[in-house]
Coordinates of C-alpha atoms and ligand atoms in Angstrom, one line a residue:
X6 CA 309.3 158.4 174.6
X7 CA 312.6 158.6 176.7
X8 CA 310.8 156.9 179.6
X9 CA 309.4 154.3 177.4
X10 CA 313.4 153.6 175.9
X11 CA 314.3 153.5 179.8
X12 CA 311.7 150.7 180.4
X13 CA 312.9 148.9 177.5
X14 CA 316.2 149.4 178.8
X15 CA 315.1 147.7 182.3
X16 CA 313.4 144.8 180.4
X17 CA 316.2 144.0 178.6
X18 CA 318.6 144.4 181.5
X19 CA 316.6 141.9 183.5
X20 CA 318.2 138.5 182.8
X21 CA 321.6 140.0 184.4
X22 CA 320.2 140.8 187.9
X23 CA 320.2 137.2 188.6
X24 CA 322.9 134.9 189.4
X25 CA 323.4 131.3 189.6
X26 CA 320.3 129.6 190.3
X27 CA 321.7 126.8 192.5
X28 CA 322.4 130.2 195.1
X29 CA 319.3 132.2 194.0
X30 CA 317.5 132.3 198.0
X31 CA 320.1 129.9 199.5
X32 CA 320.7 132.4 202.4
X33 CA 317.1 133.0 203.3
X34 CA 316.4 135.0 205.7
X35 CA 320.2 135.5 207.1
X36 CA 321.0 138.8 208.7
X37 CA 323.2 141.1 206.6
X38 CA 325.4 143.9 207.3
X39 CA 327.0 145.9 204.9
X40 CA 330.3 148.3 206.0
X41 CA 330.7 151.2 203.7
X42 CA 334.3 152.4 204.6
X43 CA 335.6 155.4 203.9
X44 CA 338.0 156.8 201.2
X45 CA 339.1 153.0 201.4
X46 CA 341.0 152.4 198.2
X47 CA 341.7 148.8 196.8
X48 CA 345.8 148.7 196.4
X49 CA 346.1 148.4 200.4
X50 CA 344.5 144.9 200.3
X51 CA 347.2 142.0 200.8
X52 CA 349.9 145.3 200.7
X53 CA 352.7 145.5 203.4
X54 CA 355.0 148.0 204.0
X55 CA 358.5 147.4 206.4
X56 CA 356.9 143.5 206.5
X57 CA 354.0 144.8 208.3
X58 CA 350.8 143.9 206.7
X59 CA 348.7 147.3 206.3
X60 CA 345.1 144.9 206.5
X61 CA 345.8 142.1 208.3
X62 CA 342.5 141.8 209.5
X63 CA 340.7 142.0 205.6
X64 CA 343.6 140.0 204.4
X65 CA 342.8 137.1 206.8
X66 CA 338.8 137.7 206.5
X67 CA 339.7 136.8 202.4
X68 CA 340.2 133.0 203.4
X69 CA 336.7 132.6 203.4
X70 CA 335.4 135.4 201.6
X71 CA 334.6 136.5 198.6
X72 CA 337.1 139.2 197.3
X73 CA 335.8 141.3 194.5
X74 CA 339.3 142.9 193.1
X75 CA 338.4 144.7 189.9
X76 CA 335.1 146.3 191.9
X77 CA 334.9 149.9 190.9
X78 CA 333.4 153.1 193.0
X79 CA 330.7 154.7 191.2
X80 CA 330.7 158.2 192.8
X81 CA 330.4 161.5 191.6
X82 CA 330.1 165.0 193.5
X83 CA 328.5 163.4 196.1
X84 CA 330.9 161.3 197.3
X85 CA 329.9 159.6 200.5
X86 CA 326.2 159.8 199.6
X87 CA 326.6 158.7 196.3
X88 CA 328.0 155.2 197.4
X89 CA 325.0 154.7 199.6
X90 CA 322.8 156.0 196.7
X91 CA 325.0 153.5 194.3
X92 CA 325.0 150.5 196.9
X93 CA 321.2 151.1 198.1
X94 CA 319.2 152.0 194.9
X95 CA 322.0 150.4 192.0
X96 CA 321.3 153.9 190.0
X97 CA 324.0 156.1 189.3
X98 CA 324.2 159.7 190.8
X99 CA 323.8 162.6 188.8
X100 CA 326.2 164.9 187.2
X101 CA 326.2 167.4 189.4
X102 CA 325.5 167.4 193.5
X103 CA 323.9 164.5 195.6
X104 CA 320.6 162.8 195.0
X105 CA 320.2 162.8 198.6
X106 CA 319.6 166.8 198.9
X107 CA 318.6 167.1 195.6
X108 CA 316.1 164.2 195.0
X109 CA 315.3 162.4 198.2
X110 CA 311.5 162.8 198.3
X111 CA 311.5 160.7 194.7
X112 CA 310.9 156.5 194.8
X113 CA 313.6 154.1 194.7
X114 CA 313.9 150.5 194.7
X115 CA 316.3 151.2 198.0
X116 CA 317.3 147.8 199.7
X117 CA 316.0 148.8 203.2
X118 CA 312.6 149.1 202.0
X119 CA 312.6 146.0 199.7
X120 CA 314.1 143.9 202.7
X121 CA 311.7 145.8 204.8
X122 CA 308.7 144.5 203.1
X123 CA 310.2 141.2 202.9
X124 CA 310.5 140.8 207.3
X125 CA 313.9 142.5 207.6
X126 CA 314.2 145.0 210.3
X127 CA 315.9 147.8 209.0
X128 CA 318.5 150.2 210.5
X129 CA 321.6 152.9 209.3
X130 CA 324.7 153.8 211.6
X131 CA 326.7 156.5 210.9
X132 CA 328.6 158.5 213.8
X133 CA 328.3 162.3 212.2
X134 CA 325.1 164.7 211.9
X135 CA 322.7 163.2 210.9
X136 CA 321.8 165.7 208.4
X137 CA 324.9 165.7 206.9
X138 CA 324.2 165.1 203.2
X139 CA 320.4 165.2 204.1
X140 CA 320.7 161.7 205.5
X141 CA 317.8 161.9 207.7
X142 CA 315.4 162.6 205.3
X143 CA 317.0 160.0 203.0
X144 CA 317.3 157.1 205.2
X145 CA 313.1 157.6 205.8
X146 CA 312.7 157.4 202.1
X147 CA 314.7 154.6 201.7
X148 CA 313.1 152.5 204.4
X149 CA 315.0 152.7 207.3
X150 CA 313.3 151.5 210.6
X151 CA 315.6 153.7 212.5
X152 CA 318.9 156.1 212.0
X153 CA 322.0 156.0 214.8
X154 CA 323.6 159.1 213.9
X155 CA 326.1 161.1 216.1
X156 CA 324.0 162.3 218.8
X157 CA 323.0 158.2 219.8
X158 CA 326.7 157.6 220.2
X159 CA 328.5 157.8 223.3
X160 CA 332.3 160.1 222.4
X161 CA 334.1 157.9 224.1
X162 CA 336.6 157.5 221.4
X163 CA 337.2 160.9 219.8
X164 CA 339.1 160.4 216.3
X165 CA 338.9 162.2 213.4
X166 CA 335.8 164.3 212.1
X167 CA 334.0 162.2 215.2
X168 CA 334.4 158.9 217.3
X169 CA 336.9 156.5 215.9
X170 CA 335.4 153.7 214.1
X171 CA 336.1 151.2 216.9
X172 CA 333.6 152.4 219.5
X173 CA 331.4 152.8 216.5
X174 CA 331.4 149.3 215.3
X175 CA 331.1 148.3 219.4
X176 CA 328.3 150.5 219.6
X177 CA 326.7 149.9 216.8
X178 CA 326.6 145.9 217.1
X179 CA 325.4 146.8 221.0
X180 CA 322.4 148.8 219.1
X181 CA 321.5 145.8 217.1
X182 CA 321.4 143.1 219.6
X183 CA 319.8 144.5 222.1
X184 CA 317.1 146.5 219.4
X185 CA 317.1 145.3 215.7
X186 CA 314.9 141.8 215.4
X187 CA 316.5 139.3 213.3
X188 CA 316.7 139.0 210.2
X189 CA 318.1 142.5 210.2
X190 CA 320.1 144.9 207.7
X191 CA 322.1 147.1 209.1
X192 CA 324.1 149.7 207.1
X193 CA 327.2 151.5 208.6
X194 CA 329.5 153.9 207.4
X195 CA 332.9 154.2 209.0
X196 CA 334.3 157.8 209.1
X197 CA 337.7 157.4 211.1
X198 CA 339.5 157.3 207.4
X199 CA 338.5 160.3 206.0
X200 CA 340.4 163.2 204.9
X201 CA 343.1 164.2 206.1
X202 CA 343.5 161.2 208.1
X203 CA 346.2 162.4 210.5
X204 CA 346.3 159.5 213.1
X205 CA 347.4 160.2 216.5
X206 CA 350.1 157.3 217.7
X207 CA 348.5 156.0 220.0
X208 CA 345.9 154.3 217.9
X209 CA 348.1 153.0 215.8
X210 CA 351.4 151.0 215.4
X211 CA 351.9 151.2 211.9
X212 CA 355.2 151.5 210.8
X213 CA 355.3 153.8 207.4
X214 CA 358.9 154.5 207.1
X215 CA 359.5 156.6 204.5
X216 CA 356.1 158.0 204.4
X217 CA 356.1 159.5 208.0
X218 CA 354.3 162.6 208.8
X219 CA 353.1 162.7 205.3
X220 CA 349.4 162.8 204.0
X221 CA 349.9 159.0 202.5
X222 CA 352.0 157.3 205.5
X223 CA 348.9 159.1 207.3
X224 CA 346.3 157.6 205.4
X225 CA 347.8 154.1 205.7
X226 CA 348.0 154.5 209.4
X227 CA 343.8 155.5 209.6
X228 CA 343.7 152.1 206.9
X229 CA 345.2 150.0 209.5
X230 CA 343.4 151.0 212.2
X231 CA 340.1 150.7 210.4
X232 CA 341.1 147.2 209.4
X233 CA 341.5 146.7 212.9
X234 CA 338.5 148.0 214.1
X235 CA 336.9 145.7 211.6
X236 CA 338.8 142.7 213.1
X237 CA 337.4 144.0 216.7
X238 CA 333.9 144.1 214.7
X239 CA 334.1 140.3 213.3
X240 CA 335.0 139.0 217.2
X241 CA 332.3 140.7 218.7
X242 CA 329.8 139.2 215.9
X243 CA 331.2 136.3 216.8
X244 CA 331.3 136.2 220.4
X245 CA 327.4 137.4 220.3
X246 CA 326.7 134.5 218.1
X247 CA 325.5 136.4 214.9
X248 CA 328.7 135.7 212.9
X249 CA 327.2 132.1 211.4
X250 CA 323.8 133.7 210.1
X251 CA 325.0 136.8 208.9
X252 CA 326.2 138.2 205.3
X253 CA 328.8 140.5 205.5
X254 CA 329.5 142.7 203.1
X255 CA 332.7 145.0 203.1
X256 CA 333.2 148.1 200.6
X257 CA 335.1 151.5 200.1
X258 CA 332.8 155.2 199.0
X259 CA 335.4 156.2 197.0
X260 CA 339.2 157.1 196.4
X261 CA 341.6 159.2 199.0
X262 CA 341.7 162.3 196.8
X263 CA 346.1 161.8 197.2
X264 CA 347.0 162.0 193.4
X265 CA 350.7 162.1 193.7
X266 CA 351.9 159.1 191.8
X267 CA 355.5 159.0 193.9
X268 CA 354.5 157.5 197.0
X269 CA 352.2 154.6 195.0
X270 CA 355.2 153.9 193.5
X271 CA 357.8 153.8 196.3
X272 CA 355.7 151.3 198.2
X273 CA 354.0 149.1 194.9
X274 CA 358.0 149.1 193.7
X275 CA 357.0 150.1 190.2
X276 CA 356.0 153.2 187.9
X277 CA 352.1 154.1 188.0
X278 CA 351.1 154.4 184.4
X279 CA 348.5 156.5 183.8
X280 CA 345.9 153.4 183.6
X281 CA 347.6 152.5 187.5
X282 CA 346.2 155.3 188.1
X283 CA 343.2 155.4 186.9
X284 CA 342.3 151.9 188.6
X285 CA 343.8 153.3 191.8
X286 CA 341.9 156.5 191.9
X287 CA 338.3 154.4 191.1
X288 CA 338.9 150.9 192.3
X289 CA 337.9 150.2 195.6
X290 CA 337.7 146.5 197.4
X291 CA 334.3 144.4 198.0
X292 CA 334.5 141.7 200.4
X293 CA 332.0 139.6 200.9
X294 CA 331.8 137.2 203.5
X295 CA 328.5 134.3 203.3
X296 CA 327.6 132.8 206.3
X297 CA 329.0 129.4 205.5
X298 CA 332.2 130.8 203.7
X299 CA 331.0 129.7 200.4
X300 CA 331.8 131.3 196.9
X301 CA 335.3 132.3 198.8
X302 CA 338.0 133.2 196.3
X303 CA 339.2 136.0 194.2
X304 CA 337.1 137.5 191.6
X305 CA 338.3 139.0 188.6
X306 CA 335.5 140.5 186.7
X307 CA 334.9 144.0 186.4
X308 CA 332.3 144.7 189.4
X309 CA 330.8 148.1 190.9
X310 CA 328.7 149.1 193.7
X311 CA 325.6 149.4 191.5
X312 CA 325.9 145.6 191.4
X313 CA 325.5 144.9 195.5
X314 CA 321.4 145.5 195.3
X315 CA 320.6 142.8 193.2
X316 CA 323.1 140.7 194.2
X317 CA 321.5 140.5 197.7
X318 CA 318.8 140.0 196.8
X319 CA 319.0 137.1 194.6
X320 CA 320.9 135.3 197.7
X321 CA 318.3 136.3 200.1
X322 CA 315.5 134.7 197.7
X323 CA 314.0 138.3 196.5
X324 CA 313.2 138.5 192.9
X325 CA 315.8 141.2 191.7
X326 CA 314.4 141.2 188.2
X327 CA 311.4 143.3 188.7
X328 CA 313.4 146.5 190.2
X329 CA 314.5 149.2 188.2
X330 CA 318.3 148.1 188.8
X331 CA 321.4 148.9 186.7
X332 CA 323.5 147.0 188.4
X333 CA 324.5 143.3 187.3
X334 CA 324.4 140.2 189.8
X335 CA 328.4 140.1 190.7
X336 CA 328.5 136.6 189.9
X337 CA 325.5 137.3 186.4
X338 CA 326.4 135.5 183.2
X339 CA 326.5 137.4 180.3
X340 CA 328.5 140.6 179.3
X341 CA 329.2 142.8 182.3
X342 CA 329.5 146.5 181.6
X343 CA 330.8 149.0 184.7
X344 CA 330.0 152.6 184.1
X345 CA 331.5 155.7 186.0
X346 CA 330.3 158.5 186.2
X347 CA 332.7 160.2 184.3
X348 CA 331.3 158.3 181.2
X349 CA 334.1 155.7 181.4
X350 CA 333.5 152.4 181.0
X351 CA 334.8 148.5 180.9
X352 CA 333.9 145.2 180.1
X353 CA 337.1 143.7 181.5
X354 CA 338.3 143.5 177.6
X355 CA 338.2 147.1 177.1
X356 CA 338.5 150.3 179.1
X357 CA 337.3 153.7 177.5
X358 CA 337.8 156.9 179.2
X359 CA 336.1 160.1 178.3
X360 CA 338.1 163.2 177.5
X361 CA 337.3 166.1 179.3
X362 CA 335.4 168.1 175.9
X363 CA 333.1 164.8 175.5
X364 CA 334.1 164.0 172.5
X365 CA 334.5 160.1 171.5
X366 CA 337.4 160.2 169.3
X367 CA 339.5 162.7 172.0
X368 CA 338.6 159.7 174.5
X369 CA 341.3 157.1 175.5
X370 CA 341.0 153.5 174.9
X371 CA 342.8 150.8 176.6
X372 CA 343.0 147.1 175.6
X373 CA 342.6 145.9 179.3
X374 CA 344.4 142.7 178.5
X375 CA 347.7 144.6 177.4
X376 CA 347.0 147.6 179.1
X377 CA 348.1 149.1 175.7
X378 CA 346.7 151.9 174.6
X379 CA 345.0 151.1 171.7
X380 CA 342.9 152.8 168.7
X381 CA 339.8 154.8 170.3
X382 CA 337.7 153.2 167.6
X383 CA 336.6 149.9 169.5
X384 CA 335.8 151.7 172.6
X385 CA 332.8 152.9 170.8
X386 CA 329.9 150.7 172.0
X387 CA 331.2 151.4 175.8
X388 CA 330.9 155.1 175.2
X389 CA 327.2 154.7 173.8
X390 CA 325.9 152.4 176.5
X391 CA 327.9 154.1 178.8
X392 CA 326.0 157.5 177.7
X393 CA 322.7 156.1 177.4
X394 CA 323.0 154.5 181.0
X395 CA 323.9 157.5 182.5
X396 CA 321.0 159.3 180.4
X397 CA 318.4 156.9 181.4
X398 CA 319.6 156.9 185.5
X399 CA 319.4 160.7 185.1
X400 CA 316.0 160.5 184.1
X401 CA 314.8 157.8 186.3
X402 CA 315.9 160.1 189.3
X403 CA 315.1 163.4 188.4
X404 CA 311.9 162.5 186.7
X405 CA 310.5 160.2 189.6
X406 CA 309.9 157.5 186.8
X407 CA 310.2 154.7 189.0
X408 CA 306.4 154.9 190.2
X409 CA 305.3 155.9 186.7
X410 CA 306.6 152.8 185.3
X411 CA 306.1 150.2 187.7
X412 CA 302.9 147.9 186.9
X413 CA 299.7 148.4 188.8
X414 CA 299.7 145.6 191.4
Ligands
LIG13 C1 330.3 162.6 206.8 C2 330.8 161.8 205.6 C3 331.6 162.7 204.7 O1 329.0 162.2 207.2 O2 329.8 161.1 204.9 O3 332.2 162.0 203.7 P1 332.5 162.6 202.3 O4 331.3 162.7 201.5 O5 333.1 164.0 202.6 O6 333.5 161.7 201.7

């Protein structure tokens, strides 16, 4: 019965994995590459500190790009890997653990392996172990032609938990042009911006006065030079000639884990309420950068990462509406509904938050127009499609439904 209400649910979701139909295939057959960064939070976008700009790089990528600024991470214990699992598959991870170690050998509708059957070649870069949330098994399942992991790269730049993310973007792109046969995806995952982010000076010229030698100035520093090493990333897809066919598409996993509110505050030069907070702790910033700079500007809706899957597809000419996606199109008609997995939820009107005992009335409810606080009363038909969402996901994954419900072909 359940998995009958969950193809229901897909059904009915259907019509909002498209977009507009005057862009439904109109990048056919471009290469994409997709930059999961990490810990990469939204408020450092078009943010200076002592006049210095901490992205300039982003910032001046946003002329022609698509800017996503209410785009939400959907992550849960399994941070890094549930932002791939979010991104590639547009289901939610579970409430405990990582689908990757937990459920890799289940099916997916994972964008490798739909791109793969449509020409793509296929690869994932990603400077650490490769088994490091049980990526090499996952990255099979999900239709990977090939994995670059740690042991592929040359340490020629050692930052961090591994090589700084500037060798790996050179490397990387190296990896593709002379290897990967267009039209390619290609999936990396920066690392130099992880926890605890100390940066040593001379990567860096970041000036963070007053935050100096503490865990924020720190993490702005590793910010600016991953913006930088994106910069060095763009000019090298441009000097190889790839920059003109290729989709680019820019994200953060998830938030920093720094929860003190005073430093926010010093540099935003206002008080972090606790809704601030809330959007800086689960907001994270899509850019998304077309080949011919179209569909540039700033987008307000409430987006998440589940929504990257379909919307790919629908630009690359693949039929979204037959995968079991809970994601929306970013740019869908209709009324848009982003689900954590906390159980909160918004439609850009509204904003429910869970409290911690699960009950709906001990939930918070915010008119996102106001930001007031409001009664928790009209909140109530986030919480139950929020809930039966996350129910259904749940299922999907740990069941192995996908295969069980797809039509015989
Ligand atoms: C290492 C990286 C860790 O491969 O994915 O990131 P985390 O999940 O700790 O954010």
């Amino acid at each position: 019965e359940e998995k009958q209400q969950a193809k229901q649910w897909f059904d009915n979701h259907a019509p909002m994995l498209k977009g507009p139909s005057s862009t439904f295939g109109k990048y056919k057959g471009s290469n994409v590459i997709v930059i999961q960064a990490e810990a990469f939070e939204n408020f450092v976008i078009n943010q200076t500190i002592n006049g210095q700009e901490i992205t300039p790089n982003l910032n001046a990528l946003l002329k022609d790009s698509m800017y996503m600024n209410r785009f939400f991470h959907q992550t849960g214990q399994g941070r890094t890997s549930d932002a791939d699992l979010a991104v590639q598959t547009s289901l939610h991870p579970l409430p405990t653990g990582s689908v990757f170690i937990r459920y890799p050998d289940h099916t997916y509708d994972a964008l490798p392996g739909v791109l793969k059957e449509n020409g793509y070649s296929t690869g994932a870069f990603h400077a650490y172990e490769g088994s490091f949330w049980n990526r090499y098994v996952m990255y099979e399942k999900f239709g990977y032609d090939y994995f670059m992991s740690k042991k592929d790269y040359q340490m020629d730049e050692p930052l961090g938990w591994s090589l700084g993310d500037r060798s790996f973007f050179k490397q990387s792109v190296e990896r593709i042009a002379a290897e990967q046969k267009q039209p390619f995806y290609s999936f990396m995952i920066g690392l130099t911006s992880h926890h605890p982010y100390t940066m040593p000076d001379t990567y860096t010229a970041l000036n963070v006065a007053p935050f100096d030698k503490t865990i924020f100035g720190e993490y702005l520093r590793s910010i600016h030079y991953v913006d930088a090493a994106v910069g060095s990333l763009i000019e090298d897809l441009k000097k190889r000639g790839l920059w003109d066919n290729t989709i680019l598409m820019f994200y953060g996993d998830h938030d920093n884990s720094i929860l003190e509110r005073e430093p926010l505050a010093q540099l935003l030069g206002h008080e972090i309420s606790d809704l601030d907070m809330l959007e800086m702790k689960n907001q994270v910033p899509l850019i998304v950068h077309l080949p011919d700079g179209a569909e540039a500007g700033v987008y307000n809706q409430v987006t998440g990462q589940m929504d990257i899957a379909p919307t790919l597809l629908h630009w690359l000419g693949i039929d979204p509406t037959s995968k079991f996606y809970m994601g929306s199109n970013l740019q869908a008609e209709g009324e848009r509904l982003v689900v954590l997995r906390t159980g909160a939820a918004t439609n850009g009107d509204l904003f429910f938050v869970p409290s911690a005992d699960g009950v709906f009335q001990n939930g918070k409810c915010y008119d996102y127009k106001t930001r007031e606080l409001i009664d928790v009363e009209p909140c109530k038909p986030l919480h139950d499609e929020a809930k039966l969402r996350l129910k259904l996901s749940d299922l999907v994954i740990t069941r192995n439904v996908i295969p069980q419900l797809r039509p015989a072909s």
